[in-house]
JSON list of C-alpha atoms in Angstrom, two decimals:
[
{"chain": "X", "resi": 1, "resn": "UNK", "atom": "CA", "xyz": [10.01, -18.80, -31.80]},
{"chain": "X", "resi": 2, "resn": "UNK", "atom": "CA", "xyz": [6.91, -19.60, -30.23]},
{"chain": "X", "resi": 3, "resn": "UNK", "atom": "CA", "xyz": [6.56, -19.34, -26.07]},
{"chain": "X", "resi": 4, "resn": "UNK", "atom": "CA", "xyz": [4.39, -22.31, -24.34]},
{"chain": "X", "resi": 5, "resn": "UNK", "atom": "CA", "xyz": [3.03, -20.48, -21.28]},
{"chain": "X", "resi": 6, "resn": "UNK", "atom": "CA", "xyz": [4.52, -22.47, -17.85]},
{"chain": "X", "resi": 7, "resn": "UNK", "atom": "CA", "xyz": [1.45, -22.80, -16.41]},
{"chain": "X", "resi": 8, "resn": "UNK", "atom": "CA", "xyz": [-2.10, -22.71, -18.34]},
{"chain": "X", "resi": 9, "resn": "UNK", "atom": "CA", "xyz": [-4.49, -20.36, -16.09]},
{"chain": "X", "resi": 10, "resn": "UNK", "atom": "CA", "xyz": [-3.87, -18.54, -12.41]},
{"chain": "X", "resi": 11, "resn": "UNK", "atom": "CA", "xyz": [-5.68, -21.50, -10.86]},
{"chain": "X", "resi": 12, "resn": "UNK", "atom": "CA", "xyz": [-3.79, -24.14, -11.86]},
{"chain": "X", "resi": 13, "resn": "UNK", "atom": "CA", "xyz": [-0.48, -22.15, -10.42]},
{"chain": "X", "resi": 14, "resn": "UNK", "atom": "CA", "xyz": [-1.57, -21.34, -7.85]},
{"chain": "X", "resi": 15, "resn": "UNK", "atom": "CA", "xyz": [-2.44, -25.13, -7.04]},
{"chain": "X", "resi": 16, "resn": "UNK", "atom": "CA", "xyz": [0.70, -25.94, -7.87]},
{"chain": "X", "resi": 17, "resn": "UNK", "atom": "CA", "xyz": [2.50, -23.31, -5.78]},
{"chain": "X", "resi": 18, "resn": "UNK", "atom": "CA", "xyz": [0.09, -24.82, -3.55]},
{"chain": "X", "resi": 19, "resn": "UNK", "atom": "CA", "xyz": [1.52, -28.04, -3.62]},
{"chain": "X", "resi": 20, "resn": "UNK", "atom": "CA", "xyz": [5.49, -26.84, -3.04]},
{"chain": "X", "resi": 21, "resn": "UNK", "atom": "CA", "xyz": [6.00, -26.75, -6.18]},
{"chain": "X", "resi": 22, "resn": "UNK", "atom": "CA", "xyz": [9.01, -24.26, -6.52]},
{"chain": "X", "resi": 23, "resn": "UNK", "atom": "CA", "xyz": [8.65, -22.94, -10.14]},
{"chain": "X", "resi": 24, "resn": "UNK", "atom": "CA", "xyz": [5.04, -22.74, -9.26]},
{"chain": "X", "resi": 25, "resn": "UNK", "atom": "CA", "xyz": [5.93, -20.48, -6.61]},
{"chain": "X", "resi": 26, "resn": "UNK", "atom": "CA", "xyz": [8.95, -18.52, -7.92]},
{"chain": "X", "resi": 27, "resn": "UNK", "atom": "CA", "xyz": [6.27, -17.47, -11.10]},
{"chain": "X", "resi": 28, "resn": "UNK", "atom": "CA", "xyz": [3.79, -16.18, -8.51]},
{"chain": "X", "resi": 29, "resn": "UNK", "atom": "CA", "xyz": [6.55, -14.73, -6.66]},
{"chain": "X", "resi": 30, "resn": "UNK", "atom": "CA", "xyz": [7.91, -12.99, -10.04]},
{"chain": "X", "resi": 31, "resn": "UNK", "atom": "CA", "xyz": [4.22, -11.81, -11.35]},
{"chain": "X", "resi": 32, "resn": "UNK", "atom": "CA", "xyz": [3.62, -10.04, -8.67]},
{"chain": "X", "resi": 33, "resn": "UNK", "atom": "CA", "xyz": [6.91, -8.21, -7.05]},
{"chain": "X", "resi": 34, "resn": "UNK", "atom": "CA", "xyz": [6.61, -5.56, -8.83]},
{"chain": "X", "resi": 35, "resn": "UNK", "atom": "CA", "xyz": [3.18, -4.72, -8.17]},
{"chain": "X", "resi": 36, "resn": "UNK", "atom": "CA", "xyz": [3.11, -6.03, -4.57]},
{"chain": "X", "resi": 37, "resn": "UNK", "atom": "CA", "xyz": [6.06, -3.57, -3.89]},
{"chain": "X", "resi": 38, "resn": "UNK", "atom": "CA", "xyz": [3.82, -0.94, -5.33]},
{"chain": "X", "resi": 39, "resn": "UNK", "atom": "CA", "xyz": [1.29, -1.66, -2.64]},
{"chain": "X", "resi": 40, "resn": "UNK", "atom": "CA", "xyz": [4.14, -1.42, 0.21]},
{"chain": "X", "resi": 41, "resn": "UNK", "atom": "CA", "xyz": [6.05, 1.49, -0.58]},
{"chain": "X", "resi": 42, "resn": "UNK", "atom": "CA", "xyz": [2.69, 3.48, -0.77]},
{"chain": "X", "resi": 43, "resn": "UNK", "atom": "CA", "xyz": [2.36, 3.19, 2.79]},
{"chain": "X", "resi": 44, "resn": "UNK", "atom": "CA", "xyz": [6.12, 2.98, 3.88]},
{"chain": "X", "resi": 45, "resn": "UNK", "atom": "CA", "xyz": [8.66, 5.59, 2.45]},
{"chain": "X", "resi": 46, "resn": "UNK", "atom": "CA", "xyz": [11.94, 3.56, 2.36]},
{"chain": "X", "resi": 47, "resn": "UNK", "atom": "CA", "xyz": [12.36, 1.63, -0.16]},
{"chain": "X", "resi": 48, "resn": "UNK", "atom": "CA", "xyz": [14.28, -0.79, 1.50]},
{"chain": "X", "resi": 49, "resn": "UNK", "atom": "CA", "xyz": [12.02, -1.11, 4.38]},
{"chain": "X", "resi": 50, "resn": "UNK", "atom": "CA", "xyz": [8.87, -1.62, 1.86]},
{"chain": "X", "resi": 51, "resn": "UNK", "atom": "CA", "xyz": [10.54, -4.50, 0.44]},
{"chain": "X", "resi": 52, "resn": "UNK", "atom": "CA", "xyz": [10.95, -6.29, 2.99]},
{"chain": "X", "resi": 53, "resn": "UNK", "atom": "CA", "xyz": [7.93, -5.86, 4.00]},
{"chain": "X", "resi": 54, "resn": "UNK", "atom": "CA", "xyz": [6.92, -7.39, 0.84]},
{"chain": "X", "resi": 55, "resn": "UNK", "atom": "CA", "xyz": [9.60, -9.96, 1.11]},
{"chain": "X", "resi": 56, "resn": "UNK", "atom": "CA", "xyz": [7.71, -10.95, 4.53]},
{"chain": "X", "resi": 57, "resn": "UNK", "atom": "CA", "xyz": [4.28, -10.76, 3.08]},
{"chain": "X", "resi": 58, "resn": "UNK", "atom": "CA", "xyz": [5.04, -13.36, 0.93]},
{"chain": "X", "resi": 59, "resn": "UNK", "atom": "CA", "xyz": [6.48, -15.16, 2.72]},
{"chain": "X", "resi": 60, "resn": "UNK", "atom": "CA", "xyz": [2.82, -14.97, 5.12]},
{"chain": "X", "resi": 61, "resn": "UNK", "atom": "CA", "xyz": [1.48, -15.80, 1.92]},
{"chain": "X", "resi": 62, "resn": "UNK", "atom": "CA", "xyz": [3.06, -18.42, 0.71]},
{"chain": "X", "resi": 63, "resn": "UNK", "atom": "CA", "xyz": [2.41, -20.00, 4.29]},
{"chain": "X", "resi": 64, "resn": "UNK", "atom": "CA", "xyz": [-1.41, -19.37, 4.01]},
{"chain": "X", "resi": 65, "resn": "UNK", "atom": "CA", "xyz": [-1.61, -20.16, 0.53]},
{"chain": "X", "resi": 66, "resn": "UNK", "atom": "CA", "xyz": [-3.90, -23.01, 1.21]},
{"chain": "X", "resi": 67, "resn": "UNK", "atom": "CA", "xyz": [-6.03, -20.76, 2.55]},
{"chain": "X", "resi": 68, "resn": "UNK", "atom": "CA", "xyz": [-7.18, -18.62, -0.79]},
{"chain": "X", "resi": 69, "resn": "UNK", "atom": "CA", "xyz": [-10.67, -20.32, -1.49]},
{"chain": "X", "resi": 70, "resn": "UNK", "atom": "CA", "xyz": [-10.26, -19.22, -5.23]},
{"chain": "X", "resi": 71, "resn": "UNK", "atom": "CA", "xyz": [-13.41, -16.55, -4.51]},
{"chain": "X", "resi": 72, "resn": "UNK", "atom": "CA", "xyz": [-12.26, -13.36, -6.05]},
{"chain": "X", "resi": 73, "resn": "UNK", "atom": "CA", "xyz": [-8.94, -11.65, -7.48]},
{"chain": "X", "resi": 74, "resn": "UNK", "atom": "CA", "xyz": [-5.61, -14.33, -5.81]},
{"chain": "X", "resi": 75, "resn": "UNK", "atom": "CA", "xyz": [-4.16, -10.56, -6.53]},
{"chain": "X", "resi": 76, "resn": "UNK", "atom": "CA", "xyz": [-6.87, -8.66, -4.26]},
{"chain": "X", "resi": 77, "resn": "UNK", "atom": "CA", "xyz": [-6.01, -11.51, -2.08]},
{"chain": "X", "resi": 78, "resn": "UNK", "atom": "CA", "xyz": [-2.65, -10.94, -1.84]},
{"chain": "X", "resi": 79, "resn": "UNK", "atom": "CA", "xyz": [-2.95, -6.95, -2.32]},
{"chain": "X", "resi": 80, "resn": "UNK", "atom": "CA", "xyz": [-4.70, -6.90, 1.55]},
{"chain": "X", "resi": 81, "resn": "UNK", "atom": "CA", "xyz": [-1.84, -9.29, 2.88]},
{"chain": "X", "resi": 82, "resn": "UNK", "atom": "CA", "xyz": [0.70, -6.56, 1.93]},
{"chain": "X", "resi": 83, "resn": "UNK", "atom": "CA", "xyz": [-1.45, -4.00, 3.33]},
{"chain": "X", "resi": 84, "resn": "UNK", "atom": "CA", "xyz": [-1.91, -5.79, 6.58]},
{"chain": "X", "resi": 85, "resn": "UNK", "atom": "CA", "xyz": [2.04, -6.64, 7.06]},
{"chain": "X", "resi": 86, "resn": "UNK", "atom": "CA", "xyz": [2.72, -2.60, 5.61]},
{"chain": "X", "resi": 87, "resn": "UNK", "atom": "CA", "xyz": [0.93, -1.59, 8.92]},
{"chain": "X", "resi": 88, "resn": "UNK", "atom": "CA", "xyz": [1.84, -4.27, 11.09]},
{"chain": "X", "resi": 89, "resn": "UNK", "atom": "CA", "xyz": [5.10, -2.28, 9.93]},
{"chain": "X", "resi": 90, "resn": "UNK", "atom": "CA", "xyz": [4.39, 1.13, 11.11]},
{"chain": "X", "resi": 91, "resn": "UNK", "atom": "CA", "xyz": [3.28, 0.19, 14.30]},
{"chain": "X", "resi": 92, "resn": "UNK", "atom": "CA", "xyz": [5.87, -1.98, 15.42]},
{"chain": "X", "resi": 93, "resn": "UNK", "atom": "CA", "xyz": [8.49, 0.75, 13.96]},
{"chain": "X", "resi": 94, "resn": "UNK", "atom": "CA", "xyz": [5.90, 3.25, 15.69]},
{"chain": "X", "resi": 95, "resn": "UNK", "atom": "CA", "xyz": [5.40, 5.73, 12.91]},
{"chain": "X", "resi": 96, "resn": "UNK", "atom": "CA", "xyz": [1.41, 5.65, 13.31]},
{"chain": "X", "resi": 97, "resn": "UNK", "atom": "CA", "xyz": [0.40, 8.79, 14.85]},
{"chain": "X", "resi": 98, "resn": "UNK", "atom": "CA", "xyz": [-3.32, 10.14, 15.75]},
{"chain": "X", "resi": 99, "resn": "UNK", "atom": "CA", "xyz": [-3.17, 13.14, 17.02]},
{"chain": "X", "resi": 100, "resn": "UNK", "atom": "CA", "xyz": [-4.60, 16.49, 15.81]},
{"chain": "X", "resi": 101, "resn": "UNK", "atom": "CA", "xyz": [-1.64, 18.31, 16.80]},
{"chain": "X", "resi": 102, "resn": "UNK", "atom": "CA", "xyz": [0.42, 16.55, 14.64]},
{"chain": "X", "resi": 103, "resn": "UNK", "atom": "CA", "xyz": [-1.29, 18.76, 11.53]},
{"chain": "X", "resi": 104, "resn": "UNK", "atom": "CA", "xyz": [-0.54, 22.27, 13.32]},
{"chain": "X", "resi": 105, "resn": "UNK", "atom": "CA", "xyz": [3.08, 21.13, 13.94]},
{"chain": "X", "resi": 106, "resn": "UNK", "atom": "CA", "xyz": [3.82, 19.38, 11.09]},
{"chain": "X", "resi": 107, "resn": "UNK", "atom": "CA", "xyz": [6.71, 20.94, 8.74]},
{"chain": "X", "resi": 108, "resn": "UNK", "atom": "CA", "xyz": [6.62, 19.75, 5.52]},
{"chain": "X", "resi": 109, "resn": "UNK", "atom": "CA", "xyz": [9.53, 18.26, 4.11]},
{"chain": "X", "resi": 110, "resn": "UNK", "atom": "CA", "xyz": [11.15, 19.97, 1.57]},
{"chain": "X", "resi": 111, "resn": "UNK", "atom": "CA", "xyz": [9.85, 18.24, -2.21]},
{"chain": "X", "resi": 112, "resn": "UNK", "atom": "CA", "xyz": [11.30, 18.53, -5.30]},
{"chain": "X", "resi": 113, "resn": "UNK", "atom": "CA", "xyz": [10.18, 21.22, -7.39]},
{"chain": "X", "resi": 114, "resn": "UNK", "atom": "CA", "xyz": [7.97, 20.15, -10.19]},
{"chain": "X", "resi": 115, "resn": "UNK", "atom": "CA", "xyz": [4.76, 21.48, -12.17]},
{"chain": "X", "resi": 116, "resn": "UNK", "atom": "CA", "xyz": [4.00, 18.25, -13.82]},
{"chain": "X", "resi": 117, "resn": "UNK", "atom": "CA", "xyz": [2.70, 15.53, -11.59]},
{"chain": "X", "resi": 118, "resn": "UNK", "atom": "CA", "xyz": [4.57, 12.02, -12.53]},
{"chain": "X", "resi": 119, "resn": "UNK", "atom": "CA", "xyz": [3.79, 9.52, -10.83]},
{"chain": "X", "resi": 120, "resn": "UNK", "atom": "CA", "xyz": [6.84, 9.64, -8.43]},
{"chain": "X", "resi": 121, "resn": "UNK", "atom": "CA", "xyz": [6.05, 13.67, -7.68]},
{"chain": "X", "resi": 122, "resn": "UNK", "atom": "CA", "xyz": [3.23, 12.57, -6.09]},
{"chain": "X", "resi": 123, "resn": "UNK", "atom": "CA", "xyz": [4.45, 9.48, -4.25]},
{"chain": "X", "resi": 124, "resn": "UNK", "atom": "CA", "xyz": [6.93, 12.33, -2.64]},
{"chain": "X", "resi": 125, "resn": "UNK", "atom": "CA", "xyz": [3.60, 14.43, -1.83]},
{"chain": "X", "resi": 126, "resn": "UNK", "atom": "CA", "xyz": [2.02, 11.54, -0.36]},
{"chain": "X", "resi": 127, "resn": "UNK", "atom": "CA", "xyz": [5.25, 10.73, 1.56]},
{"chain": "X", "resi": 128, "resn": "UNK", "atom": "CA", "xyz": [5.19, 14.28, 3.21]},
{"chain": "X", "resi": 129, "resn": "UNK", "atom": "CA", "xyz": [2.15, 13.27, 5.52]},
{"chain": "X", "resi": 130, "resn": "UNK", "atom": "CA", "xyz": [2.16, 12.58, 8.61]},
{"chain": "X", "resi": 131, "resn": "UNK", "atom": "CA", "xyz": [2.12, 8.23, 8.73]},
{"chain": "X", "resi": 132, "resn": "UNK", "atom": "CA", "xyz": [-1.38, 8.39, 10.82]},
{"chain": "X", "resi": 133, "resn": "UNK", "atom": "CA", "xyz": [-2.72, 10.73, 7.76]},
{"chain": "X", "resi": 134, "resn": "UNK", "atom": "CA", "xyz": [-0.81, 9.07, 5.02]},
{"chain": "X", "resi": 135, "resn": "UNK", "atom": "CA", "xyz": [-2.17, 5.49, 5.97]},
{"chain": "X", "resi": 136, "resn": "UNK", "atom": "CA", "xyz": [-5.95, 6.56, 5.99]},
{"chain": "X", "resi": 137, "resn": "UNK", "atom": "CA", "xyz": [-5.49, 8.63, 2.67]},
{"chain": "X", "resi": 138, "resn": "UNK", "atom": "CA", "xyz": [-4.16, 5.82, 0.91]},
{"chain": "X", "resi": 139, "resn": "UNK", "atom": "CA", "xyz": [-6.22, 3.05, 2.33]},
{"chain": "X", "resi": 140, "resn": "UNK", "atom": "CA", "xyz": [-9.41, 5.08, 1.62]},
{"chain": "X", "resi": 141, "resn": "UNK", "atom": "CA", "xyz": [-8.06, 6.67, -2.13]},
{"chain": "X", "resi": 142, "resn": "UNK", "atom": "CA", "xyz": [-5.97, 5.08, -2.98]},
{"chain": "X", "resi": 143, "resn": "UNK", "atom": "CA", "xyz": [-7.65, 0.68, -1.70]},
{"chain": "X", "resi": 144, "resn": "UNK", "atom": "CA", "xyz": [-10.97, 2.18, -1.82]},
{"chain": "X", "resi": 145, "resn": "UNK", "atom": "CA", "xyz": [-11.64, 1.18, 1.87]},
{"chain": "X", "resi": 146, "resn": "UNK", "atom": "CA", "xyz": [-14.53, 2.15, 3.84]},
{"chain": "X", "resi": 147, "resn": "UNK", "atom": "CA", "xyz": [-14.06, 4.62, 6.79]},
{"chain": "X", "resi": 148, "resn": "UNK", "atom": "CA", "xyz": [-16.09, 1.87, 9.35]},
{"chain": "X", "resi": 149, "resn": "UNK", "atom": "CA", "xyz": [-13.46, -1.01, 7.49]},
{"chain": "X", "resi": 150, "resn": "UNK", "atom": "CA", "xyz": [-10.41, 1.64, 7.60]},
{"chain": "X", "resi": 151, "resn": "UNK", "atom": "CA", "xyz": [-11.58, 1.61, 11.81]},
{"chain": "X", "resi": 152, "resn": "UNK", "atom": "CA", "xyz": [-11.45, -1.90, 12.01]},
{"chain": "X", "resi": 153, "resn": "UNK", "atom": "CA", "xyz": [-7.98, -2.00, 10.54]},
{"chain": "X", "resi": 154, "resn": "UNK", "atom": "CA", "xyz": [-6.32, 0.50, 12.66]},
{"chain": "X", "resi": 155, "resn": "UNK", "atom": "CA", "xyz": [-8.11, 0.56, 15.79]},
{"chain": "X", "resi": 156, "resn": "UNK", "atom": "CA", "xyz": [-8.65, 3.52, 15.42]},
{"chain": "X", "resi": 157, "resn": "UNK", "atom": "CA", "xyz": [-12.48, 5.38, 15.75]},
{"chain": "X", "resi": 158, "resn": "UNK", "atom": "CA", "xyz": [-14.38, 6.02, 12.24]},
{"chain": "X", "resi": 159, "resn": "UNK", "atom": "CA", "xyz": [-14.77, 9.50, 12.93]},
{"chain": "X", "resi": 160, "resn": "UNK", "atom": "CA", "xyz": [-10.67, 9.48, 13.09]},
{"chain": "X", "resi": 161, "resn": "UNK", "atom": "CA", "xyz": [-10.29, 8.50, 9.85]},
{"chain": "X", "resi": 162, "resn": "UNK", "atom": "CA", "xyz": [-12.61, 10.60, 8.61]},
{"chain": "X", "resi": 163, "resn": "UNK", "atom": "CA", "xyz": [-10.90, 13.64, 10.05]},
{"chain": "X", "resi": 164, "resn": "UNK", "atom": "CA", "xyz": [-7.54, 11.65, 9.13]},
{"chain": "X", "resi": 165, "resn": "UNK", "atom": "CA", "xyz": [-8.82, 11.33, 5.17]},
{"chain": "X", "resi": 166, "resn": "UNK", "atom": "CA", "xyz": [-9.39, 15.21, 5.57]},
{"chain": "X", "resi": 167, "resn": "UNK", "atom": "CA", "xyz": [-6.55, 16.90, 7.03]},
{"chain": "X", "resi": 168, "resn": "UNK", "atom": "CA", "xyz": [-4.57, 14.72, 4.47]},
{"chain": "X", "resi": 169, "resn": "UNK", "atom": "CA", "xyz": [-7.00, 16.29, 1.55]},
{"chain": "X", "resi": 170, "resn": "UNK", "atom": "CA", "xyz": [-6.04, 19.84, 3.19]},
{"chain": "X", "resi": 171, "resn": "UNK", "atom": "CA", "xyz": [-2.41, 19.22, 3.85]},
{"chain": "X", "resi": 172, "resn": "UNK", "atom": "CA", "xyz": [-1.82, 17.92, 0.18]},
{"chain": "X", "resi": 173, "resn": "UNK", "atom": "CA", "xyz": [-4.10, 20.52, -1.38]},
{"chain": "X", "resi": 174, "resn": "UNK", "atom": "CA", "xyz": [-1.45, 23.50, 0.61]},
{"chain": "X", "resi": 175, "resn": "UNK", "atom": "CA", "xyz": [1.39, 21.43, -0.70]},
{"chain": "X", "resi": 176, "resn": "UNK", "atom": "CA", "xyz": [0.11, 21.67, -4.30]},
{"chain": "X", "resi": 177, "resn": "UNK", "atom": "CA", "xyz": [-0.62, 25.26, -3.62]},
{"chain": "X", "resi": 178, "resn": "UNK", "atom": "CA", "xyz": [2.35, 26.16, -2.39]},
{"chain": "X", "resi": 179, "resn": "UNK", "atom": "CA", "xyz": [4.32, 24.83, -5.32]},
{"chain": "X", "resi": 180, "resn": "UNK", "atom": "CA", "xyz": [1.83, 26.63, -7.66]},
{"chain": "X", "resi": 181, "resn": "UNK", "atom": "CA", "xyz": [0.07, 23.80, -9.18]},
{"chain": "X", "resi": 182, "resn": "UNK", "atom": "CA", "xyz": [-3.27, 25.76, -8.06]},
{"chain": "X", "resi": 183, "resn": "UNK", "atom": "CA", "xyz": [-6.75, 24.28, -8.28]},
{"chain": "X", "resi": 184, "resn": "UNK", "atom": "CA", "xyz": [-5.40, 20.65, -8.13]},
{"chain": "X", "resi": 185, "resn": "UNK", "atom": "CA", "xyz": [-7.61, 18.62, -6.63]},
{"chain": "X", "resi": 186, "resn": "UNK", "atom": "CA", "xyz": [-9.75, 21.10, -5.03]},
{"chain": "X", "resi": 187, "resn": "UNK", "atom": "CA", "xyz": [-13.37, 19.47, -6.83]}
]
């Protein structure tokens, strides 16, 4: 049986979605939802809240879809929406603290003991970081934003962004060391 693609290319799919075609919109959602849930999950620990934020991000995407200029990748454009929605959610929940005292007073959450670093284990380590550290860490190391961009996004100074990243890395190294994963991340 030969499978005929519903749309010949992504540009055509997006144009159909802009015109209100429900099938095209559903196709976009199904195509990108798993990846975008992963993006939201990097910022938001609880999968249910991450899913809610992802849905809000898709609603925003469909509302703003006509503003997509077909310059750069659509996935990158959608990813930025999801990141901003995640940050907005965390701000509304007042989970984000950029305070030097957090590092000294933070009690590392209990983490499943494991010697192999699978994706879920890495995510658990990142989730154990204080929220401010986590956001800067993910924006810098995973998303590839520069400190200046992070500072603008989070309304913090560039030096605060750098400090939060440094402390996040140090805390992750300590967690790995405590779990006898020696030398991981010590470059």
